[in-house]
mmCIF file of N, CA and C in Angstrom:
data_model
loop_
_atom_site.group_PDB
_atom_site.id
_atom_site.type_symbol
_atom_site.label_atom_id
_atom_site.label_comp_id
_atom_site.label_asym_id
_atom_site.label_seq_id
_atom_site.Cartn_x
_atom_site.Cartn_y
_atom_site.Cartn_z
ATOM 1 N N MET A 228 25.602 -29.657 -19.550
ATOM 2 C CA MET A 228 24.760 -29.888 -18.391
ATOM 3 C C MET A 228 24.754 -28.220 -17.882
ATOM 4 N N LYS A 229 25.735 -27.799 -17.306
ATOM 5 C CA LYS A 229 25.793 -26.594 -17.209
ATOM 6 C C LYS A 229 24.879 -25.144 -17.631
ATOM 7 N N THR A 230 25.274 -25.300 -18.905
ATOM 8 C CA THR A 230 24.434 -24.251 -19.812
ATOM 9 C C THR A 230 22.866 -24.556 -19.455
ATOM 10 N N ASN A 231 22.355 -25.664 -19.645
ATOM 11 C CA ASN A 231 20.783 -26.096 -18.994
ATOM 12 C C ASN A 231 20.323 -25.472 -18.033
ATOM 13 N N LYS A 232 21.717 -25.469 -17.268
ATOM 14 C CA LYS A 232 21.079 -25.080 -15.501
ATOM 15 C C LYS A 232 20.829 -23.451 -15.726
ATOM 16 N N ILE A 233 21.743 -23.058 -16.155
ATOM 17 C CA ILE A 233 21.812 -21.414 -16.126
ATOM 18 C C ILE A 233 20.414 -21.122 -16.856
ATOM 19 N N TRP A 234 20.376 -21.444 -18.107
ATOM 20 C CA TRP A 234 19.237 -21.509 -18.917
ATOM 21 C C TRP A 234 18.124 -21.297 -18.470
ATOM 22 N N VAL A 235 17.897 -22.380 -17.557
ATOM 23 C CA VAL A 235 16.547 -23.032 -16.475
ATOM 24 C C VAL A 235 16.672 -21.113 -15.243
ATOM 25 N N PHE A 236 18.054 -21.242 -14.886
ATOM 26 C CA PHE A 236 17.691 -20.288 -13.849
ATOM 27 C C PHE A 236 17.527 -18.983 -14.280
ATOM 28 N N LEU A 237 18.164 -18.445 -16.026
ATOM 29 C CA LEU A 237 17.754 -17.060 -16.326
ATOM 30 C C LEU A 237 15.937 -17.157 -16.910
ATOM 31 N N SER A 238 15.871 -18.254 -17.052
ATOM 32 C CA SER A 238 14.526 -18.085 -17.749
ATOM 33 C C SER A 238 13.484 -17.993 -16.358
ATOM 34 N N LEU A 239 13.692 -19.029 -15.338
ATOM 35 C CA LEU A 239 12.815 -18.522 -14.017
ATOM 36 C C LEU A 239 12.954 -17.048 -13.380
ATOM 37 N N TRP A 240 14.195 -16.684 -13.589
ATOM 38 C CA TRP A 240 14.537 -15.260 -13.212
ATOM 39 C C TRP A 240 13.730 -14.405 -13.831
ATOM 40 N N SER A 241 13.674 -14.760 -15.271
ATOM 41 C CA SER A 241 12.692 -13.662 -15.912
ATOM 42 C C SER A 241 11.064 -13.507 -15.675
ATOM 43 N N LEU A 242 10.489 -14.862 -15.835
ATOM 44 C CA LEU A 242 9.104 -15.333 -15.021
ATOM 45 C C LEU A 242 8.949 -14.194 -13.837
ATOM 46 N N ILE A 243 10.166 -14.395 -12.837
ATOM 47 C CA ILE A 243 9.603 -13.977 -11.693
ATOM 48 C C ILE A 243 9.662 -12.173 -11.943
ATOM 49 N N LEU A 244 10.489 -11.631 -12.675
ATOM 50 C CA LEU A 244 10.898 -10.185 -13.178
ATOM 51 C C LEU A 244 9.648 -9.810 -13.735
ATOM 52 N N ILE A 245 9.082 -10.256 -14.692
ATOM 53 C CA ILE A 245 7.745 -10.051 -15.606
ATOM 54 C C ILE A 245 6.383 -9.947 -14.326
ATOM 55 N N ALA A 246 7.002 -11.633 -13.426
ATOM 56 C CA ALA A 246 5.549 -10.919 -12.254
ATOM 57 C C ALA A 246 5.494 -10.267 -11.672
ATOM 58 N N CYS A 247 6.825 -9.816 -11.172
ATOM 59 C CA CYS A 247 6.468 -8.530 -9.972
ATOM 60 C C CYS A 247 6.214 -6.933 -10.720
ATOM 61 N N GLY A 248 6.601 -7.120 -11.931
ATOM 62 C CA GLY A 248 6.658 -5.836 -12.973
ATOM 63 C C GLY A 248 5.299 -5.279 -13.197
ATOM 64 N N SER A 249 4.332 -6.262 -13.154
ATOM 65 C CA SER A 249 3.292 -6.322 -13.730
ATOM 66 C C SER A 249 1.959 -6.115 -12.450
ATOM 67 N N ASP A 250 2.572 -5.960 -11.372
ATOM 68 C CA ASP A 250 1.724 -5.554 -10.384
ATOM 69 C C ASP A 250 1.689 -3.786 -10.184
ATOM 70 N N VAL A 251 0.331 -3.606 -10.233
ATOM 71 C CA VAL A 251 -0.095 -1.899 -10.334
ATOM 72 C C VAL A 251 -0.235 -1.953 -8.555
ATOM 73 N N VAL A 252 0.720 -0.745 -8.293
ATOM 74 C CA VAL A 252 0.321 -0.435 -6.837
ATOM 75 C C VAL A 252 -0.392 0.932 -7.352
ATOM 76 N N THR A 253 -1.878 0.751 -6.471
ATOM 77 C CA THR A 253 -2.780 2.115 -5.952
ATOM 78 C C THR A 253 -2.561 2.475 -4.768
ATOM 79 N N PRO A 254 -2.256 4.047 -4.587
ATOM 80 C CA PRO A 254 -2.297 4.255 -3.331
ATOM 81 C C PRO A 254 -3.685 4.410 -2.927
ATOM 82 N N ASP A 255 -3.676 4.132 -0.980
ATOM 83 C CA ASP A 255 -4.750 3.862 -0.582
ATOM 84 C C ASP A 255 -5.159 5.441 -0.157
ATOM 85 N N THR A 256 -6.442 5.688 -1.046
ATOM 86 C CA THR A 256 -7.064 6.830 -0.820
ATOM 87 C C THR A 256 -8.605 7.262 -0.076
ATOM 88 N N GLY A 257 -8.914 8.403 0.497
ATOM 89 C CA GLY A 257 -10.129 8.664 0.888
ATOM 90 C C GLY A 257 -10.701 10.061 0.187
ATOM 91 N N ALA A 258 -11.751 10.197 1.082
ATOM 92 C CA ALA A 258 -12.375 11.516 0.530
ATOM 93 C C ALA A 258 -12.676 12.465 1.683
ATOM 94 N N LEU A 259 -12.917 13.880 1.093
ATOM 95 C CA LEU A 259 -13.343 14.908 1.817
ATOM 96 C C LEU A 259 -14.474 15.699 1.271
ATOM 97 N N GLU A 260 -15.771 15.682 2.421
ATOM 98 C CA GLU A 260 -16.645 16.564 2.205
ATOM 99 C C GLU A 260 -16.669 17.564 3.477
ATOM 100 N N ILE A 261 -16.757 19.054 2.758
ATOM 101 C CA ILE A 261 -16.893 20.329 3.325
ATOM 102 C C ILE A 261 -18.225 21.131 3.151
ATOM 103 N N LYS A 262 -19.148 21.296 4.175
ATOM 104 C CA LYS A 262 -19.627 21.933 4.345
ATOM 105 C C LYS A 262 -19.374 23.663 4.847
ATOM 106 N N ILE A 263 -19.679 24.655 4.062
ATOM 107 C CA ILE A 263 -19.216 25.954 3.883
ATOM 108 C C ILE A 263 -20.506 26.994 4.390
ATOM 109 N N THR A 264 -20.655 28.021 5.462
ATOM 110 C CA THR A 264 -21.338 28.729 5.906
ATOM 111 C C THR A 264 -20.524 30.102 5.855
ATOM 112 N N VAL A 265 -20.956 30.876 5.224
ATOM 113 C CA VAL A 265 -20.443 32.080 5.030
ATOM 114 C C VAL A 265 -21.561 33.437 5.597
ATOM 115 N N GLY A 266 -20.538 33.861 6.794
ATOM 116 C CA GLY A 266 -21.884 35.526 7.572
ATOM 117 C C GLY A 266 -21.274 35.933 8.718
ATOM 118 N N PRO A 267 -21.662 36.552 8.946
ATOM 119 C CA PRO A 267 -23.335 37.409 8.544
ATOM 120 C C PRO A 267 -23.089 38.201 7.119
ATOM 121 N N LEU A 268 -24.075 38.259 6.744
ATOM 122 C CA LEU A 268 -23.978 38.556 5.117
ATOM 123 C C LEU A 268 -24.737 40.206 4.997
ATOM 124 N N CYS A 269 -25.158 40.681 5.997
ATOM 125 C CA CYS A 269 -25.592 42.414 6.458
ATOM 126 C C CYS A 269 -25.586 42.177 7.986
ATOM 127 N N PRO A 270 -25.149 43.557 7.685
ATOM 128 C CA PRO A 270 -24.909 44.511 8.853
ATOM 129 C C PRO A 270 -26.096 44.173 10.105
ATOM 130 N N VAL A 271 -27.765 44.040 9.524
ATOM 131 C CA VAL A 271 -28.776 43.959 10.295
ATOM 132 C C VAL A 271 -29.611 42.827 9.393
ATOM 133 N N GLU A 272 -30.665 42.522 10.598
ATOM 134 C CA GLU A 272 -31.202 40.854 10.242
ATOM 135 C C GLU A 272 -32.702 41.734 9.943
ATOM 136 N N PRO A 273 -33.610 41.273 9.302
ATOM 137 C CA PRO A 273 -33.680 40.059 8.623
ATOM 138 C C PRO A 273 -32.444 40.524 7.373
ATOM 139 N N CYS A 274 -32.047 39.599 6.825
ATOM 140 C CA CYS A 274 -30.950 39.789 5.525
ATOM 141 C C CYS A 274 -31.362 38.954 4.683
ATOM 142 N N ASN A 275 -32.141 39.648 3.631
ATOM 143 C CA ASN A 275 -33.007 38.833 2.432
ATOM 144 C C ASN A 275 -31.820 38.491 1.273
ATOM 145 N N LYS A 276 -31.392 38.028 1.207
ATOM 146 C CA LYS A 276 -29.992 37.124 0.169
ATOM 147 C C LYS A 276 -30.778 36.799 -0.908
ATOM 148 N N THR A 277 -31.055 37.076 -2.413
ATOM 149 C CA THR A 277 -31.442 35.962 -3.394
ATOM 150 C C THR A 277 -30.810 34.808 -3.471
ATOM 151 N N LYS A 278 -31.164 33.485 -4.105
ATOM 152 C CA LYS A 278 -30.504 32.372 -4.402
ATOM 153 C C LYS A 278 -29.201 32.695 -5.173
ATOM 154 N N ASP A 279 -29.613 33.697 -6.421
ATOM 155 C CA ASP A 279 -28.452 34.351 -7.155
ATOM 156 C C ASP A 279 -27.334 35.150 -6.026
ATOM 157 N N GLU A 280 -28.012 36.145 -5.379
ATOM 158 C CA GLU A 280 -27.013 36.567 -4.865
ATOM 159 C C GLU A 280 -26.120 35.793 -3.789
ATOM 160 N N LEU A 281 -26.751 34.607 -3.171
ATOM 161 C CA LEU A 281 -26.103 33.612 -2.411
ATOM 162 C C LEU A 281 -25.077 32.934 -3.043
ATOM 163 N N LYS A 282 -25.375 32.572 -4.233
ATOM 164 C CA LYS A 282 -24.624 31.581 -5.214
ATOM 165 C C LYS A 282 -23.718 32.683 -5.551
ATOM 166 N N GLN A 283 -23.656 33.800 -5.537
ATOM 167 C CA GLN A 283 -22.484 34.715 -6.114
ATOM 168 C C GLN A 283 -21.359 34.943 -5.030
ATOM 169 N N ILE A 284 -22.115 35.211 -3.569
ATOM 170 C CA ILE A 284 -21.685 35.015 -2.220
ATOM 171 C C ILE A 284 -20.210 33.986 -2.116
ATOM 172 N N TYR A 285 -20.788 32.521 -2.391
ATOM 173 C CA TYR A 285 -19.964 30.993 -2.251
ATOM 174 C C TYR A 285 -19.148 30.941 -3.208
ATOM 175 N N GLU A 286 -19.750 31.336 -4.323
ATOM 176 C CA GLU A 286 -18.540 30.557 -5.481
ATOM 177 C C GLU A 286 -17.719 31.593 -5.371
ATOM 178 N N THR A 287 -16.990 33.085 -4.688
ATOM 179 C CA THR A 287 -16.389 33.789 -4.659
ATOM 180 C C THR A 287 -15.239 32.835 -4.007
ATOM 181 N N TYR A 288 -15.547 31.906 -3.236
ATOM 182 C CA TYR A 288 -14.360 31.444 -2.063
ATOM 183 C C TYR A 288 -14.010 29.899 -3.044
ATOM 184 N N SER A 289 -12.859 29.869 -2.937
ATOM 185 C CA SER A 289 -11.848 28.405 -3.196
ATOM 186 C C SER A 289 -11.761 27.468 -1.932
ATOM 187 N N VAL A 290 -11.202 26.330 -2.087
ATOM 188 C CA VAL A 290 -10.545 25.712 -0.729
ATOM 189 C C VAL A 290 -9.498 24.907 -1.526
ATOM 190 N N VAL A 291 -7.941 25.372 -0.724
ATOM 191 C CA VAL A 291 -6.959 24.734 -1.160
ATOM 192 C C VAL A 291 -6.325 23.817 0.029
ATOM 193 N N LEU A 292 -6.272 22.668 -0.995
ATOM 194 C CA LEU A 292 -5.548 21.160 0.185
ATOM 195 C C LEU A 292 -4.166 21.548 -0.351
ATOM 196 N N SER A 293 -3.082 21.182 0.492
ATOM 197 C CA SER A 293 -1.956 21.321 0.669
ATOM 198 C C SER A 293 -1.484 20.135 1.663
ATOM 199 N N ASN A 294 -0.271 19.324 0.755
ATOM 200 C CA ASN A 294 0.327 18.171 1.747
ATOM 201 C C ASN A 294 1.121 19.035 3.300
ATOM 202 N N GLU A 295 0.720 18.258 4.104
ATOM 203 C CA GLU A 295 1.190 19.193 5.278
ATOM 204 C C GLU A 295 2.500 19.132 5.675
ATOM 205 N N GLN A 296 3.224 18.121 4.849
ATOM 206 C CA GLN A 296 4.786 18.306 5.395
ATOM 207 C C GLN A 296 5.333 19.143 4.047
ATOM 208 N N THR A 297 5.219 18.922 2.605
ATOM 209 C CA THR A 297 5.729 19.128 2.062
ATOM 210 C C THR A 297 5.318 21.023 1.555
ATOM 211 N N LYS A 298 3.977 21.215 1.421
ATOM 212 C CA LYS A 298 3.477 22.732 1.704
ATOM 213 C C LYS A 298 3.135 22.409 -0.030
ATOM 214 N N ASN A 299 3.373 21.270 -0.714
ATOM 215 C CA ASN A 299 2.312 21.198 -2.012
ATOM 216 C C ASN A 299 1.404 21.220 -2.247
ATOM 217 N N VAL A 300 0.604 21.690 -3.270
ATOM 218 C CA VAL A 300 -0.913 21.849 -3.093
ATOM 219 C C VAL A 300 -1.150 20.650 -3.914
ATOM 220 N N VAL A 301 -2.056 20.113 -3.145
ATOM 221 C CA VAL A 301 -2.884 18.623 -3.759
ATOM 222 C C VAL A 301 -4.171 18.828 -4.641
ATOM 223 N N SER A 302 -4.779 19.718 -4.427
ATOM 224 C CA SER A 302 -5.985 20.228 -5.139
ATOM 225 C C SER A 302 -6.646 21.507 -4.653
ATOM 226 N N THR A 303 -7.641 22.104 -5.578
ATOM 227 C CA THR A 303 -8.093 23.631 -5.730
ATOM 228 C C THR A 303 -9.691 23.333 -5.651
ATOM 229 N N GLN A 304 -10.502 23.687 -5.096
ATOM 230 C CA GLN A 304 -11.499 23.746 -5.833
ATOM 231 C C GLN A 304 -12.592 24.666 -5.212
ATOM 232 N N LYS A 305 -13.050 24.965 -6.137
ATOM 233 C CA LYS A 305 -14.168 26.191 -6.081
ATOM 234 C C LYS A 305 -15.598 25.879 -4.977
ATOM 235 N N VAL A 306 -15.801 26.333 -4.332
ATOM 236 C CA VAL A 306 -16.881 26.204 -3.512
ATOM 237 C C VAL A 306 -18.501 26.376 -4.257
ATOM 238 N N SER A 307 -19.267 24.953 -4.220
ATOM 239 C CA SER A 307 -20.152 25.042 -5.017
ATOM 240 C C SER A 307 -21.548 25.500 -3.670
ATOM 241 N N SER A 308 -22.526 26.451 -4.963
ATOM 242 C CA SER A 308 -23.474 26.931 -3.776
ATOM 243 C C SER A 308 -24.414 25.784 -3.836
ATOM 244 N N VAL A 309 -25.127 25.326 -2.524
ATOM 245 C CA VAL A 309 -26.279 24.993 -2.358
ATOM 246 C C VAL A 309 -27.223 25.205 -1.522
ATOM 247 N N GLU A 310 -28.206 25.761 -2.250
ATOM 248 C CA GLU A 310 -29.544 26.775 -1.417
ATOM 249 C C GLU A 310 -28.661 27.924 -0.670
ATOM 250 N N THR A 311 -28.343 27.542 0.771
ATOM 251 C CA THR A 311 -27.901 28.740 1.766
ATOM 252 C C THR A 311 -26.821 28.207 2.200
ATOM 253 N N TYR A 312 -26.328 27.563 1.688
ATOM 254 C CA TYR A 312 -24.823 26.766 2.330
ATOM 255 C C TYR A 312 -23.872 26.768 1.141
ATOM 256 N N GLY A 313 -22.621 26.300 1.087
ATOM 257 C CA GLY A 313 -21.662 26.126 0.176
ATOM 258 C C GLY A 313 -20.851 24.606 0.372
ATOM 259 N N GLU A 314 -20.392 24.138 -0.592
ATOM 260 C CA GLU A 314 -20.037 22.792 -0.388
ATOM 261 C C GLU A 314 -18.752 22.610 -1.584
ATOM 262 N N VAL A 315 -18.173 21.479 -1.033
ATOM 263 C CA VAL A 315 -16.910 21.075 -1.788
ATOM 264 C C VAL A 315 -16.689 19.762 -1.525
ATOM 265 N N LYS A 316 -16.534 19.006 -2.431
ATOM 266 C CA LYS A 316 -16.069 17.042 -2.328
ATOM 267 C C LYS A 316 -14.722 16.917 -3.193
ATOM 268 N N MET A 317 -14.473 16.194 -2.173
ATOM 269 C CA MET A 317 -13.097 15.871 -3.309
ATOM 270 C C MET A 317 -12.781 14.694 -3.030
ATOM 271 N N ALA A 318 -12.631 13.679 -4.060
ATOM 272 C CA ALA A 318 -12.511 12.188 -3.856
ATOM 273 C C ALA A 318 -11.423 11.765 -4.402
ATOM 274 N N ASN A 319 -10.742 10.194 -4.059
ATOM 275 C CA ASN A 319 -9.714 9.649 -4.407
ATOM 276 C C ASN A 319 -8.516 10.425 -4.256
ATOM 277 N N LEU A 320 -8.439 11.463 -2.969
ATOM 278 C CA LEU A 320 -7.142 12.190 -2.309
ATOM 279 C C LEU A 320 -6.540 10.647 -1.534
ATOM 280 N N PRO A 321 -5.033 10.507 -1.685
ATOM 281 C CA PRO A 321 -4.114 9.825 -1.238
ATOM 282 C C PRO A 321 -4.415 9.853 0.588
ATOM 283 N N VAL A 322 -4.096 8.631 0.875
ATOM 284 C CA VAL A 322 -4.206 8.816 2.769
ATOM 285 C C VAL A 322 -3.143 9.508 2.930
ATOM 286 N N GLY A 323 -3.244 10.321 4.070
ATOM 287 C CA GLY A 323 -2.505 11.068 4.598
ATOM 288 C C GLY A 323 -3.199 12.299 5.399
ATOM 289 N N GLU A 324 -1.735 13.158 5.725
ATOM 290 C CA GLU A 324 -2.300 14.359 6.928
ATOM 291 C C GLU A 324 -2.440 15.896 5.797
ATOM 292 N N TYR A 325 -2.870 16.731 5.837
ATOM 293 C CA TYR A 325 -3.225 18.041 4.562
ATOM 294 C C TYR A 325 -3.171 19.042 5.420
ATOM 295 N N GLU A 326 -3.167 20.626 4.701
ATOM 296 C CA GLU A 326 -3.698 21.730 5.472
ATOM 297 C C GLU A 326 -4.518 21.839 4.542
ATOM 298 N N LEU A 327 -5.926 22.610 5.141
ATOM 299 C CA LEU A 327 -6.587 23.112 4.781
ATOM 300 C C LEU A 327 -7.097 24.783 4.543
ATOM 301 N N THR A 328 -6.655 25.662 3.693
ATOM 302 C CA THR A 328 -6.845 27.013 3.433
ATOM 303 C C THR A 328 -8.075 27.085 2.852
ATOM 304 N N ILE A 329 -8.857 28.275 3.129
ATOM 305 C CA ILE A 329 -9.480 29.316 2.429
ATOM 306 C C ILE A 329 -9.444 30.469 1.453
ATOM 307 N N LYS A 330 -9.246 30.436 -0.144
ATOM 308 C CA LYS A 330 -9.238 31.452 -0.610
ATOM 309 C C LYS A 330 -10.792 32.347 -1.268
ATOM 310 N N PRO A 331 -10.588 33.627 -1.216
ATOM 311 C CA PRO A 331 -9.736 34.577 -0.925
ATOM 312 C C PRO A 331 -9.821 34.663 0.928
ATOM 313 N N SER A 332 -8.846 34.876 1.636
ATOM 314 C CA SER A 332 -8.312 35.037 2.628
ATOM 315 C C SER A 332 -8.547 36.619 3.367
ATOM 316 N N ASN A 333 -8.970 36.740 4.624
ATOM 317 C CA ASN A 333 -9.150 37.853 5.431
ATOM 318 C C ASN A 333 -8.763 38.070 6.339
ATOM 319 N N LEU A 334 -8.564 39.161 7.234
ATOM 320 C CA LEU A 334 -8.326 39.109 8.704
ATOM 321 C C LEU A 334 -9.363 38.025 9.559
ATOM 322 N N PHE A 335 -10.387 37.805 9.305
ATOM 323 C CA PHE A 335 -11.178 36.926 9.740
ATOM 324 C C PHE A 335 -10.741 35.193 9.494
ATOM 325 N N THR A 336 -10.850 35.228 8.311
ATOM 326 C CA THR A 336 -10.710 33.661 7.988
ATOM 327 C C THR A 336 -8.910 33.495 8.490
ATOM 328 N N SER A 337 -8.172 34.352 8.181
ATOM 329 C CA SER A 337 -6.590 34.055 9.136
ATOM 330 C C SER A 337 -6.686 33.557 9.835
ATOM 331 N N GLN A 338 -7.351 34.009 11.223
ATOM 332 C CA GLN A 338 -7.088 33.461 12.402
ATOM 333 C C GLN A 338 -7.636 31.894 12.424
ATOM 334 N N ASN A 339 -8.578 31.397 11.487
ATOM 335 C CA ASN A 339 -8.766 30.241 11.315
ATOM 336 C C ASN A 339 -7.718 28.858 10.825
ATOM 337 N N PHE A 340 -7.317 29.356 9.521
ATOM 338 C CA PHE A 340 -6.872 28.644 8.953
ATOM 339 C C PHE A 340 -5.307 29.037 8.871
ATOM 340 N N PRO A 341 -4.469 28.127 8.384
ATOM 341 C CA PRO A 341 -4.880 26.936 8.062
ATOM 342 C C PRO A 341 -5.440 25.805 9.110
ATOM 343 N N LYS A 342 -6.201 25.121 8.715
ATOM 344 C CA LYS A 342 -6.797 23.759 9.505
ATOM 345 C C LYS A 342 -5.935 22.479 8.921
ATOM 346 N N LYS A 343 -5.563 21.434 9.920
ATOM 347 C CA LYS A 343 -5.204 20.044 9.535
ATOM 348 C C LYS A 343 -6.315 19.003 9.733
ATOM 349 N N VAL A 344 -6.243 18.635 8.405
ATOM 350 C CA VAL A 344 -6.978 17.441 7.856
ATOM 351 C C VAL A 344 -6.599 16.256 7.862
ATOM 352 N N GLY A 345 -6.991 15.122 8.296
ATOM 353 C CA GLY A 345 -6.765 13.794 7.910
ATOM 354 C C GLY A 345 -7.690 12.788 6.959
ATOM 355 N N ILE A 346 -6.600 12.262 6.040
ATOM 356 C CA ILE A 346 -7.628 11.346 5.095
ATOM 357 C C ILE A 346 -6.887 9.961 5.618
ATOM 358 N N GLU A 347 -8.410 9.339 5.667
ATOM 359 C CA GLU A 347 -8.134 8.095 5.584
ATOM 360 C C GLU A 347 -8.564 6.920 4.796
ATOM 361 N N LYS A 348 -7.790 5.634 5.013
ATOM 362 C CA LYS A 348 -8.234 5.301 4.004
ATOM 363 C C LYS A 348 -9.732 4.691 3.802
ATOM 364 N N ASP A 349 -10.250 4.524 2.502
ATOM 365 C CA ASP A 349 -11.694 3.955 2.089
ATOM 366 C C ASP A 349 -12.848 4.665 3.128
ATOM 367 N N LYS A 350 -12.091 6.012 3.689
ATOM 368 C CA LYS A 350 -13.340 6.707 4.350
ATOM 369 C C LYS A 350 -13.230 8.464 3.938
ATOM 370 N N THR A 351 -15.003 9.123 4.070
ATOM 371 C CA THR A 351 -14.990 10.109 4.035
ATOM 372 C C THR A 351 -14.998 10.950 5.219
ATOM 373 N N THR A 352 -14.086 12.160 5.012
ATOM 374 C CA THR A 352 -13.902 13.077 6.228
ATOM 375 C C THR A 352 -14.832 13.992 6.022
ATOM 376 N N SER A 353 -15.527 14.640 6.976
ATOM 377 C CA SER A 353 -16.699 15.525 6.831
ATOM 378 C C SER A 353 -15.896 16.714 7.715
ATOM 379 N N LEU A 354 -16.097 17.819 7.093
ATOM 380 C CA LEU A 354 -15.864 18.723 7.883
ATOM 381 C C LEU A 354 -17.295 20.108 7.928
ATOM 382 N N GLN A 355 -17.192 20.966 8.703
ATOM 383 C CA GLN A 355 -18.086 22.111 8.722
ATOM 384 C C GLN A 355 -17.462 23.243 9.009
ATOM 385 N N ILE A 356 -17.289 23.857 8.145
ATOM 386 C CA ILE A 356 -16.317 25.779 8.161
ATOM 387 C C ILE A 356 -17.385 26.722 7.725
ATOM 388 N N ASP A 357 -17.066 27.416 8.895
ATOM 389 C CA ASP A 357 -17.526 29.085 9.136
ATOM 390 C C ASP A 357 -16.980 29.918 8.724
ATOM 391 N N ILE A 358 -17.282 30.622 7.875
ATOM 392 C CA ILE A 358 -16.640 31.831 7.153
ATOM 393 C C ILE A 358 -17.096 33.153 7.555
ATOM 394 N N ASP A 359 -16.362 33.790 8.836
ATOM 395 C CA ASP A 359 -16.867 35.039 9.118
ATOM 396 C C ASP A 359 -16.453 36.376 7.911
ATOM 397 N N THR A 360 -17.640 36.832 7.630
ATOM 398 C CA THR A 360 -17.150 38.061 6.912
ATOM 399 C C THR A 360 -17.132 39.321 7.439
ATOM 400 N N GLY A 361 -17.069 39.290 8.590
ATOM 401 C CA GLY A 361 -16.349 40.614 9.412
ATOM 402 C C GLY A 361 -17.909 41.746 9.569
ATOM 403 N N ILE A 362 -18.792 41.397 8.905
ATOM 404 C CA ILE A 362 -19.942 42.767 8.639
ATOM 405 C C ILE A 362 -20.560 42.767 10.010
ATOM 406 N N ARG A 363 -20.775 44.006 10.512
ATOM 407 C CA ARG A 363 -21.156 43.822 11.918
ATOM 408 C C ARG A 363 -22.439 45.149 11.352
#
């Protein structure tokens, strides 16, 4: 009788462990969308850059997202050119606080970066970033 009770107990315990072990824990995530403008692009107006020239300018930049506490890089993404501005979209980012920087950096970008960014569960955080080229 004692052996049966032990066997029943072990069987139930095994079922509990199997049931608990099969749960997949997925982290809460959010997204980040950034619209980027770069300027001035010419020392005098009007500045008539072609679409190819604008694309080349915007695609030289990258956005680097790092964990605010550990400083580990979470994502690095090149800026995509969209007509007269650039954009970066990052999805499935774990909820938390981050630091955002722009590469390459210069005297003007180093004054405004890193920026603190919070990612919330099931939400898209939108940012507008203006990069000053220093051209005057």
